[in-house]
XYZ file of C-alpha atoms in Angstrom:
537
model
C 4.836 -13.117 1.370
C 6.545 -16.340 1.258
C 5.160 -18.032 4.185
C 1.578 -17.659 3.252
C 0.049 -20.852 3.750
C -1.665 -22.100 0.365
C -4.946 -22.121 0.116
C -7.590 -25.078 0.051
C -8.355 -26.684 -3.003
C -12.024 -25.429 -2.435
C -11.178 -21.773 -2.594
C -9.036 -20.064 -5.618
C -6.397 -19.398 -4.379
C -5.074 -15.343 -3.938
C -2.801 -14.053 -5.678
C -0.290 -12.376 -3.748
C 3.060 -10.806 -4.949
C 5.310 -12.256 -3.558
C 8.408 -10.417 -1.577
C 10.421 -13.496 -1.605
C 11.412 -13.103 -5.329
C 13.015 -9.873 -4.624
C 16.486 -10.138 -5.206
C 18.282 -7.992 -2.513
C 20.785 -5.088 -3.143
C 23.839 -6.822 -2.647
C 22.833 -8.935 -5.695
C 22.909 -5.891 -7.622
C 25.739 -3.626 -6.734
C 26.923 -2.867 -10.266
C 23.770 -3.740 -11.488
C 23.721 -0.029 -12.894
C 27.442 -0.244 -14.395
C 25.644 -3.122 -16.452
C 22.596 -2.243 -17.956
C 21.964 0.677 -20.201
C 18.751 1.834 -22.156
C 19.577 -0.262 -24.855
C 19.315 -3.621 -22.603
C 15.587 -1.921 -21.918
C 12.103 -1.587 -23.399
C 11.591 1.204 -25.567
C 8.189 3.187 -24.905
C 6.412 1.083 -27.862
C 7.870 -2.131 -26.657
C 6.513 -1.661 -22.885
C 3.091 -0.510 -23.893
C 2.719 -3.364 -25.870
C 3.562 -5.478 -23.362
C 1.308 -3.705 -20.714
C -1.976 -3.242 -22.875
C -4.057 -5.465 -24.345
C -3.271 -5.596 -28.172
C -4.538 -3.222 -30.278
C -6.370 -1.289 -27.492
C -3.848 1.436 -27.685
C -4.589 4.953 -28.984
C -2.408 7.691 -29.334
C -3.119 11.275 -27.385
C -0.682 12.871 -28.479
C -0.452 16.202 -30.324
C 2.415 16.434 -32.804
C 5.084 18.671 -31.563
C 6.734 20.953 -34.071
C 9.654 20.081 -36.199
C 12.407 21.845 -34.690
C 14.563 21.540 -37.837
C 13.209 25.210 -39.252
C 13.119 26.665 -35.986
C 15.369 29.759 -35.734
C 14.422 30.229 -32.068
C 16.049 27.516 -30.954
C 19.949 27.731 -30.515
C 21.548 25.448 -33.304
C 23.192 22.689 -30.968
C 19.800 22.063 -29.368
C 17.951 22.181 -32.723
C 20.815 19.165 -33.839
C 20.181 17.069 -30.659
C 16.449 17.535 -31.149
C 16.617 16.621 -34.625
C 18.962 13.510 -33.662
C 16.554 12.477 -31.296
C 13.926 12.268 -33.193
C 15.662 10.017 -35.992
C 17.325 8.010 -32.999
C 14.018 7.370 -31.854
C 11.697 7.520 -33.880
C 9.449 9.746 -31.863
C 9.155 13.594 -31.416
C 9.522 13.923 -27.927
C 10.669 12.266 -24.714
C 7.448 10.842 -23.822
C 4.438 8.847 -25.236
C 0.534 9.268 -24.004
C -2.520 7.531 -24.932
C -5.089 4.918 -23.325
C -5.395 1.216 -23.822
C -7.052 -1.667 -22.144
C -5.620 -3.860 -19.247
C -7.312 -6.936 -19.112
C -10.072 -5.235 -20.472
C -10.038 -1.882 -18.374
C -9.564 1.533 -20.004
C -6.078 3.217 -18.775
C -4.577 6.251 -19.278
C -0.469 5.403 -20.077
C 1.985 8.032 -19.764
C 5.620 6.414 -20.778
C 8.668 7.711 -21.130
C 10.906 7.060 -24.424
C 14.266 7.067 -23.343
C 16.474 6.895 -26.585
C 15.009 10.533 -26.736
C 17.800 12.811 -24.987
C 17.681 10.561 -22.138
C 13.700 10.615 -21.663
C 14.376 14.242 -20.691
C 11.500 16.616 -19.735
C 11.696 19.948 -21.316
C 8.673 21.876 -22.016
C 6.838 20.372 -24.994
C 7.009 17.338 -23.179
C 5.738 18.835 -19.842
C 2.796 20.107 -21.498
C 2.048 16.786 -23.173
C 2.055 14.755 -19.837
C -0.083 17.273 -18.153
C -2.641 16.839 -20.981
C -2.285 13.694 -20.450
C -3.020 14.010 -16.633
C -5.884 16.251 -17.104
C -7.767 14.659 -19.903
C -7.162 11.025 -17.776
C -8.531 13.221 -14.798
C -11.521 14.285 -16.899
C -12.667 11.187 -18.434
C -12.329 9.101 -14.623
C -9.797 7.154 -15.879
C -6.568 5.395 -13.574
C -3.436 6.499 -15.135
C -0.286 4.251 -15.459
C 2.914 6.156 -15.367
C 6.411 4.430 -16.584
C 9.010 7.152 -16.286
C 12.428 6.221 -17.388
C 14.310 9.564 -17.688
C 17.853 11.787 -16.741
C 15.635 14.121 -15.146
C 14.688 18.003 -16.505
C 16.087 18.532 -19.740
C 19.255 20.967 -19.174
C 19.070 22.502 -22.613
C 15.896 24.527 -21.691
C 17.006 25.269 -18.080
C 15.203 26.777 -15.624
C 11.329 26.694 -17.417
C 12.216 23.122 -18.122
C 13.282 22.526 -14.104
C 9.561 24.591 -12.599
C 8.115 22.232 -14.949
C 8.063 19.600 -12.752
C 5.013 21.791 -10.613
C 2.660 21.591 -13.135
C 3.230 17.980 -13.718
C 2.869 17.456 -9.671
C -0.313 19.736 -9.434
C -2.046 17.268 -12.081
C -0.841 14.854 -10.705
C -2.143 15.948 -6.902
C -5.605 17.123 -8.991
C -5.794 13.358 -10.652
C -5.109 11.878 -7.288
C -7.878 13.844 -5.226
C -10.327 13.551 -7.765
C -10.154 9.684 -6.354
C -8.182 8.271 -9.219
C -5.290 5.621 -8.961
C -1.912 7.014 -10.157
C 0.016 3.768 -10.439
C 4.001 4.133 -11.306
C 6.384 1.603 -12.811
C 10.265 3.173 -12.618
C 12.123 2.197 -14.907
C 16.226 2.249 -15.876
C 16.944 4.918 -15.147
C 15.453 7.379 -13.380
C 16.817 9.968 -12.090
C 16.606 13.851 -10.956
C 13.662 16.131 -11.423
C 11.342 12.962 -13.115
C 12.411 10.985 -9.878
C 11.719 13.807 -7.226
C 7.563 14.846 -8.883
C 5.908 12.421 -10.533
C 7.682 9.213 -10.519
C 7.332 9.300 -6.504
C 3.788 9.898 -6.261
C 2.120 6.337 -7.031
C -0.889 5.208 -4.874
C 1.424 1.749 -5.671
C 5.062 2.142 -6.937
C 7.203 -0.875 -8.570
C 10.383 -0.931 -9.963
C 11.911 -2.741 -12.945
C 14.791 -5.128 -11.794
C 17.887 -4.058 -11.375
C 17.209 -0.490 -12.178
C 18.978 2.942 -11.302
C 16.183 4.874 -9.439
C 17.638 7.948 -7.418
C 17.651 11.870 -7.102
C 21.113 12.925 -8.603
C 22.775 10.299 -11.319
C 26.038 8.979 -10.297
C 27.831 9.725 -13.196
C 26.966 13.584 -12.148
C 28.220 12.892 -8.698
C 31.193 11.517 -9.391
C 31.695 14.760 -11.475
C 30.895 17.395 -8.680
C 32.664 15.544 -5.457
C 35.460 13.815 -7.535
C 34.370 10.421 -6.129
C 32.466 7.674 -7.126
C 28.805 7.411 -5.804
C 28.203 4.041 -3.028
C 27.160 1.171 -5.006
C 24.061 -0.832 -4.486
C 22.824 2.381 -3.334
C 20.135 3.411 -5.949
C 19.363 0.158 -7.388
C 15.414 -0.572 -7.402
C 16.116 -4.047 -4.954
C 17.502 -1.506 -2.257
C 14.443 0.687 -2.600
C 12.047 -1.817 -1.847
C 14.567 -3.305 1.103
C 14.356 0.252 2.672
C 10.854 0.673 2.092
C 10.657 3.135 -0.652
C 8.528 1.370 -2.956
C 6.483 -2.009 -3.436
C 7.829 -4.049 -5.399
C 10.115 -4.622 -8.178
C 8.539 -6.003 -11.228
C 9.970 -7.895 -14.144
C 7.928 -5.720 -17.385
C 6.516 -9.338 -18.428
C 4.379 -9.558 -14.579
C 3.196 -6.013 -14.710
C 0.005 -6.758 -16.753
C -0.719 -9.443 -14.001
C -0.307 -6.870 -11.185
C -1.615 -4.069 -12.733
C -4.976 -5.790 -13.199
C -4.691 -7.091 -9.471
C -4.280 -3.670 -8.796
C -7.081 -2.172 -10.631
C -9.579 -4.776 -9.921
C -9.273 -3.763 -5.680
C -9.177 0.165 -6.620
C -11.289 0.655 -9.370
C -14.222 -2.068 -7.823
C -17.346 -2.996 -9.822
C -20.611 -2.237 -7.909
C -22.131 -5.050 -6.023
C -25.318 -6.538 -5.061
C -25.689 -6.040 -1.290
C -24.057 -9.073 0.866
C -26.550 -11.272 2.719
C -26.433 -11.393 6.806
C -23.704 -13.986 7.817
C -24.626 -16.676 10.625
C -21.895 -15.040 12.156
C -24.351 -11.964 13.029
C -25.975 -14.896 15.546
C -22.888 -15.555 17.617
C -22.444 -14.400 20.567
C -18.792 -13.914 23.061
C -17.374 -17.153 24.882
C -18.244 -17.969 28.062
C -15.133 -18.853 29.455
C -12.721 -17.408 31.644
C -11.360 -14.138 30.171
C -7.606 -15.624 31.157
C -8.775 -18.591 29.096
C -9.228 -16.592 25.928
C -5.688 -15.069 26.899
C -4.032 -18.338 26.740
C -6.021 -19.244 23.903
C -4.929 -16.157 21.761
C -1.535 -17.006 22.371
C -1.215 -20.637 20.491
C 1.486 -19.917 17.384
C -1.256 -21.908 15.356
C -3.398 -19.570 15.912
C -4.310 -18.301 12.475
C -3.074 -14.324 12.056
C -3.259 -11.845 9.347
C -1.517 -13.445 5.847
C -3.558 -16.748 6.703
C -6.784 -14.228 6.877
C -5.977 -12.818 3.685
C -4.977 -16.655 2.030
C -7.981 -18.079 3.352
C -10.216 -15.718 2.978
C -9.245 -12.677 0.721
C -10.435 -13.354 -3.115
C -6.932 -11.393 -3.612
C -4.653 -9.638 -1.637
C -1.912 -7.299 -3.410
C 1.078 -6.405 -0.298
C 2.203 -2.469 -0.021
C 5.725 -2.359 1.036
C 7.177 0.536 3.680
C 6.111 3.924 4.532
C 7.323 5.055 0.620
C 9.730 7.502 2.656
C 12.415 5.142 3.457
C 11.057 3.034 6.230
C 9.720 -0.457 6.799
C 8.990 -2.626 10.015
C 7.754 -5.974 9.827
C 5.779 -4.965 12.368
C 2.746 -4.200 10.605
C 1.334 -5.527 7.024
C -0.393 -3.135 4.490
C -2.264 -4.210 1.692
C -5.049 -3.808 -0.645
C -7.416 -6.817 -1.057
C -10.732 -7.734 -1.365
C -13.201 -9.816 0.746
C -15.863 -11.094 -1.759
C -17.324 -8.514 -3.601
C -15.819 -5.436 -1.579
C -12.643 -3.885 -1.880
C -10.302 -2.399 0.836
C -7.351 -1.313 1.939
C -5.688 -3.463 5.019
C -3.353 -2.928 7.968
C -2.467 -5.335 10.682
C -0.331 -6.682 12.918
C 2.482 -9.343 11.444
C 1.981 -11.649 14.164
C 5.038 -11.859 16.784
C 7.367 -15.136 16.324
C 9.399 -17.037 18.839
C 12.413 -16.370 16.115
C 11.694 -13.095 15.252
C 11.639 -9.503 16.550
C 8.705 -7.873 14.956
C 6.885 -6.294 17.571
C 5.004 -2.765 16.044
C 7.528 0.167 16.072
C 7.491 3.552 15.337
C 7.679 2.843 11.669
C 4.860 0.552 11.856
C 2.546 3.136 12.568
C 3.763 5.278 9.996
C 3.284 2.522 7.101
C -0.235 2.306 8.411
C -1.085 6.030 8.217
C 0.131 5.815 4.489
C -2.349 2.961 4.203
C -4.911 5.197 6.260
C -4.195 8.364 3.397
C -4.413 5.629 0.912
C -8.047 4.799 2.242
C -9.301 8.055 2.245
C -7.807 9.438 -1.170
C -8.893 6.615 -3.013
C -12.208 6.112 -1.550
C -11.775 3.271 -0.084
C -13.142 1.351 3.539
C -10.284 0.613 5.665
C -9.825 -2.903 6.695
C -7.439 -2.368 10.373
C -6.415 -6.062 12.329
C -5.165 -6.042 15.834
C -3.347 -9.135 16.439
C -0.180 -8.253 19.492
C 1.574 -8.632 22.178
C 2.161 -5.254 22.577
C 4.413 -2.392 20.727
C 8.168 -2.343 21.041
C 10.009 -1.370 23.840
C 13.016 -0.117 23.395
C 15.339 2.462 22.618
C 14.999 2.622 19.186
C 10.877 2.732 19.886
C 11.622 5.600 22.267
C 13.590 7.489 20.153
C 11.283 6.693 16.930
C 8.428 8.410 18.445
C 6.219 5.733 19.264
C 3.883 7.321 21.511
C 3.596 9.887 19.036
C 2.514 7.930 16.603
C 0.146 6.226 18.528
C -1.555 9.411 19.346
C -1.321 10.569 15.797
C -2.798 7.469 14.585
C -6.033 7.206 16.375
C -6.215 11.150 16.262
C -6.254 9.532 11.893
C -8.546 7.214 12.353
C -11.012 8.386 14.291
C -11.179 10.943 11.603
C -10.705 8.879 8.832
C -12.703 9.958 6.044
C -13.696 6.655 4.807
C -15.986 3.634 6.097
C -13.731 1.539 8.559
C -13.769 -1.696 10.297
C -11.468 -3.217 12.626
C -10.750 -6.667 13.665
C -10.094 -8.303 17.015
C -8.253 -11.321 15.913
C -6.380 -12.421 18.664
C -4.228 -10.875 21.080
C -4.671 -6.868 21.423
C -2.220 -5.675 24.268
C -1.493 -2.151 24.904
C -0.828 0.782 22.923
C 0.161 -1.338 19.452
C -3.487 -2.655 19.353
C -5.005 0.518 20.606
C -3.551 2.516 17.596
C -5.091 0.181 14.981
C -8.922 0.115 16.950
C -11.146 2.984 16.307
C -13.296 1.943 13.525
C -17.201 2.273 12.855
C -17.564 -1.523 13.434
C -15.433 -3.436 15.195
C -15.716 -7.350 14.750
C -14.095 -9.768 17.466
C -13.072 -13.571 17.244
C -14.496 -15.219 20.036
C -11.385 -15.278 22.368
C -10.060 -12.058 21.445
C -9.059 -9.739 23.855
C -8.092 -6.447 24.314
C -6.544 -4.676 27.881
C -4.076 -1.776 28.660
C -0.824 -3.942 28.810
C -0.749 -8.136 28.688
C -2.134 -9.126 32.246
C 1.300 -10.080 33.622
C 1.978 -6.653 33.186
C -0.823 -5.238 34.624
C -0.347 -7.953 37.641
C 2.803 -6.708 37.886
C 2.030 -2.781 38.310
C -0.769 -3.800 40.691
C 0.730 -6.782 42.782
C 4.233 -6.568 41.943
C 3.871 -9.921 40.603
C 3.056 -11.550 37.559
C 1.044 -14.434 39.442
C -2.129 -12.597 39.287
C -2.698 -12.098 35.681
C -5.664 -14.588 35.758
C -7.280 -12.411 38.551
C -6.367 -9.144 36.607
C -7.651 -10.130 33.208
C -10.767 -10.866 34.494
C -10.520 -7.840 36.518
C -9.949 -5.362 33.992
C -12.531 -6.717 31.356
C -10.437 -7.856 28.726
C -12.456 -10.301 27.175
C -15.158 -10.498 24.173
C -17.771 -10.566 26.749
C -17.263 -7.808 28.538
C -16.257 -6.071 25.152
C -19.631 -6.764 23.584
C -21.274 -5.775 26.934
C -19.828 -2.395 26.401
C -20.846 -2.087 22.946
C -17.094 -2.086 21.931
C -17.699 -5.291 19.981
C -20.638 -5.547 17.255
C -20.157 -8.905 15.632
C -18.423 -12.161 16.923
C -17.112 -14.621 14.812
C -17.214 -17.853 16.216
C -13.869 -20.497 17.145
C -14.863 -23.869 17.304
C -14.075 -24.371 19.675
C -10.629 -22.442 18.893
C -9.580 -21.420 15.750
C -6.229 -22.539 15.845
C -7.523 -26.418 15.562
C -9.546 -25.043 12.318
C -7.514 -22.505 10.618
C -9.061 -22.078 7.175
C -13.045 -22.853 8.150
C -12.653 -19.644 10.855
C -10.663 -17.577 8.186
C -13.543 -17.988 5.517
C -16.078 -17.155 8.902
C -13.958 -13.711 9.255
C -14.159 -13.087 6.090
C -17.213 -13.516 5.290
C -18.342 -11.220 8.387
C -15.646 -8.881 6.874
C -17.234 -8.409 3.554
C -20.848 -8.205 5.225
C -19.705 -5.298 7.279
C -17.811 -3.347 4.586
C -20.825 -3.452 2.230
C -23.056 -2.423 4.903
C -20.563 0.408 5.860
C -20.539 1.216 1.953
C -23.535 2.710 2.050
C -24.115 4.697 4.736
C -23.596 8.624 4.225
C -19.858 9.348 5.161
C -20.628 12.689 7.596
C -23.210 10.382 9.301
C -20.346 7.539 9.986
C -17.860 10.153 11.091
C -20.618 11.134 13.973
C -21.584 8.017 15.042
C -18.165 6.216 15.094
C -17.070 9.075 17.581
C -20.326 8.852 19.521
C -19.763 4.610 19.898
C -16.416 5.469 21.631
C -18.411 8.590 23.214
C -20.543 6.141 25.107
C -17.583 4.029 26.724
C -17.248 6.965 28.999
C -19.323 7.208 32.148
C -21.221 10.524 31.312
């Protein structure tokens, strides 16, 4: 996030990955024609780069020397043989744990000088121990596939073994344990399509060939060669299909980001904020409108550079989409963690407003919330959702609807924020929430009041009258019971951009530790009783 502003010399300042070092995939179009494994870490090489030194140990149970075996047709008994003098190792993949900055990790990586870091079954049933034994012992599990896919020498069993792989996987991943994934060059096939495409947080190594079927086994089928630039880890992340891409020397830095948001330490309860004190402005609600819509008016990344102790950007739906609609990322406020989705405040030089895919992103952050048991930090900052025919045609009112039908569900604490504008449909999808905190000129109302001035009086002179009208501001949100905290502007928090960000957050982290500890089947019935009330029965 490039244009995050930096940080006061008063706060550290977070440490967000940047997407502007992402080269994109026209910088790489041969990129694949140009690297090979050799030009790559071996499995050794990455984990010590990745874990702190001499942390690692070994979990691996020595597979059988395949030179004696008379089972095994002689060609494959050669290449296995091969491999393992080539490499140095007896199968295609190494497992263990080691320390990250200190944290314990389980490390599945793949050794791809070892027939291509292919997956037959020996090496299926070490990564499910693996899995399991991670899954046992509560630990996060680090996954660095670099592999041709299912090993074609043992067929068929060596294909289904990708199920067992993805049902640990799915086990370690409900049992509320991050799965993180770093793809490396290449991967390809059946290792691509199970578990290298199940990270909680996916990143690439640069310039690598990441795709379902190799292009060299294209080229062989349809006589032609495979589009370049195609399955190159920069075009990935530029169509949303993972988070990053990752030089091998950063992914110690990001991997401790990482864990230190998902895997929090317990806390100490959060004193009351003065912000509990304020109450909603007494102006004009059309005031607070015209207010709300300053372009210095702080928005989301200034909330997260001003006030998050670190933020760590997601990137796309993970199923080929993106919109820079909406920005999902885990961070933490203080001492509490969370995952966060918001509005990417609309530009005068940019089109932005919240499509279709928007919505989608933030479900995966909403699945992300709940799986890894997480509160879920939602910010409503817009002029409204897209309209167009793209919108239309994407499903956006469908994926409004399925959103709140999400979150009003969600099975995880959640708070949402009123931050500055919150017209229509794009900020109803992100509201529902057990607590909902409001900046003091906040607002939220079926479409922008020129719109509604327009349905009502077929003119757009009477948004004043219709905005206080329809009861779009904080006051008549708090008088509802909509709102439960105000943060204060002073008098508007575009003049003081950082002193009202560290105010939000600060109310942030007060409500998501008091959320923390509240039973979760007791916030599921009062957060749809608060919205129960708004009715007139």
């Amino acid at each position: 996030m490039a244009s995050t502003p930096t940080p006061s010399p008063q706060q550290p300042a977070p440490h967000h990955l940047s997407v502007s070092e992402h080269r994109s995939a026209a910088e790489h179009l041969s990129a694949a024609e140009h690297l090979s494994a050799a030009d790559h870490l071996s499995a050794a090489e990455l984990i010590d780069v990745v874990v702190d030194p001499e942390s690692f140990v070994s979990w691996d149970e020595p597979v059988p020397d395949p030179a004696g075996d008379s089972t095994i047709d002689a060609g494959y008994r050669a290449d296995l043989v091969k491999a393992r003098a080539r490499s140095g190792r007896d199968e295609a993949v190494v497992t263990g744990e080691g320390r990250i900055r200190g944290r314990r990790v389980g490390v599945i990586v793949s050794e791809f000088a070892f027939l291509a870091g292919s997956i037959g079954q020996a090496a299926a049933d070490r990564i499910v121990a693996a899995i399991e034994r991670a899954t046992r012992e509560g630990l996060p599990l680090l996954a660095g596939p670099a592999s041709g896919g299912t090993r074609m020498q043992e067929g068929t069993l060596a294909f289904l073994s990708m199920v067992r792989i993805t049902a640990a996987v799915r086990a370690h991943r409900q049992a509320g344990l991050p799965y993180l994934v770093y793809l490396r060059h290449p991967t390809t096939g059946g290792v691509m399509a199970s578990w290298g495409s199940l990270g909680h947080m996916t990143v690439a190594e640069p310039g690598a060939l990441l795709g379902f079927l190799g292009p060299r086994v294209f080229e062989a089928l349809y006589g032609r060669p495979f589009p370049k630039g195609v399955q190159v880890a920069e075009n990935l992340f530029d169509k949303g299909l993972i988070d990053a891409v990752v030089a091998p020397a950063q992914l110690p830095e990001i991997l401790d980001r990482a864990l230190g948001i998902l895997v929090p330490a317990s806390a100490a309860p959060v004193p009351p904020p003065a912000t509990l004190a304020v109450r909603p402005a007494t102006v004009a609600a059309w005031d607070s409108v015209l207010i709300s819509r300053n372009p210095r008016r702080p928005d989301l990344r200034q909330l997260l550079a001003f006030g998050a102790i670190d933020a760590l950007p997601l990137n796309g739906t993970g199923q080929g989409e993106k919109d820079p609609g909406l920005l999902l990322a885990l961070a933490r406020f203080g001492s509490q963690s969370c995952v966060v989705l918001g509005h990417n405040r609309r530009r005068p030089s940019q089109d932005n407003a919240m499509g279709p895919a928007s919505l989608r992103e933030a479900r995966r952050g909403m699945r992300l919330a709940e799986e890894l048991h997480l509160p879920l930090l939602t910010v409503i900052d817009t002029s409204g959702a897209a309209l167009s025919q793209e919108a239309e045609e994407g499903g956006l009112a469908g994926e409004i609807a399925r959103s709140l039908h999400d979150l009003i569900g969600l099975r995880a604490p959640s708070v949402s924020v009123l931050l500055g504008q919150g017209a229509g449909g794009g900020a109803l999808a992100l509201l529902p929430a057990d607590r909902t905190i409001a900046a003091q000129h906040a607002w939220l109302s079926p479409l922008p009041p020129e719109g509604a001035s327009a349905i009502v009086h077929r003119s757009v002179d009477f948004a004043p009258q219709m905005s206080a009208a329809q009861g779009v501001h904080g006051a008549a949100l708090w008088a509802a019971g909509l709102v439960e905290h105000v943060v204060d502007e002073r008098p508007d928090a575009a003049l003081e951009p950082r002193a009202f960000c560290e105010r939000m957050s600060r109310a942030i982290e007060f409500e998501l530790s008091r959320l923390r500890v509240v039973p979760l089947d007791e916030l599921l019935v009062a957060r749809v009783q608060k919205y129960r009330r708004l009715g007139r029965t």
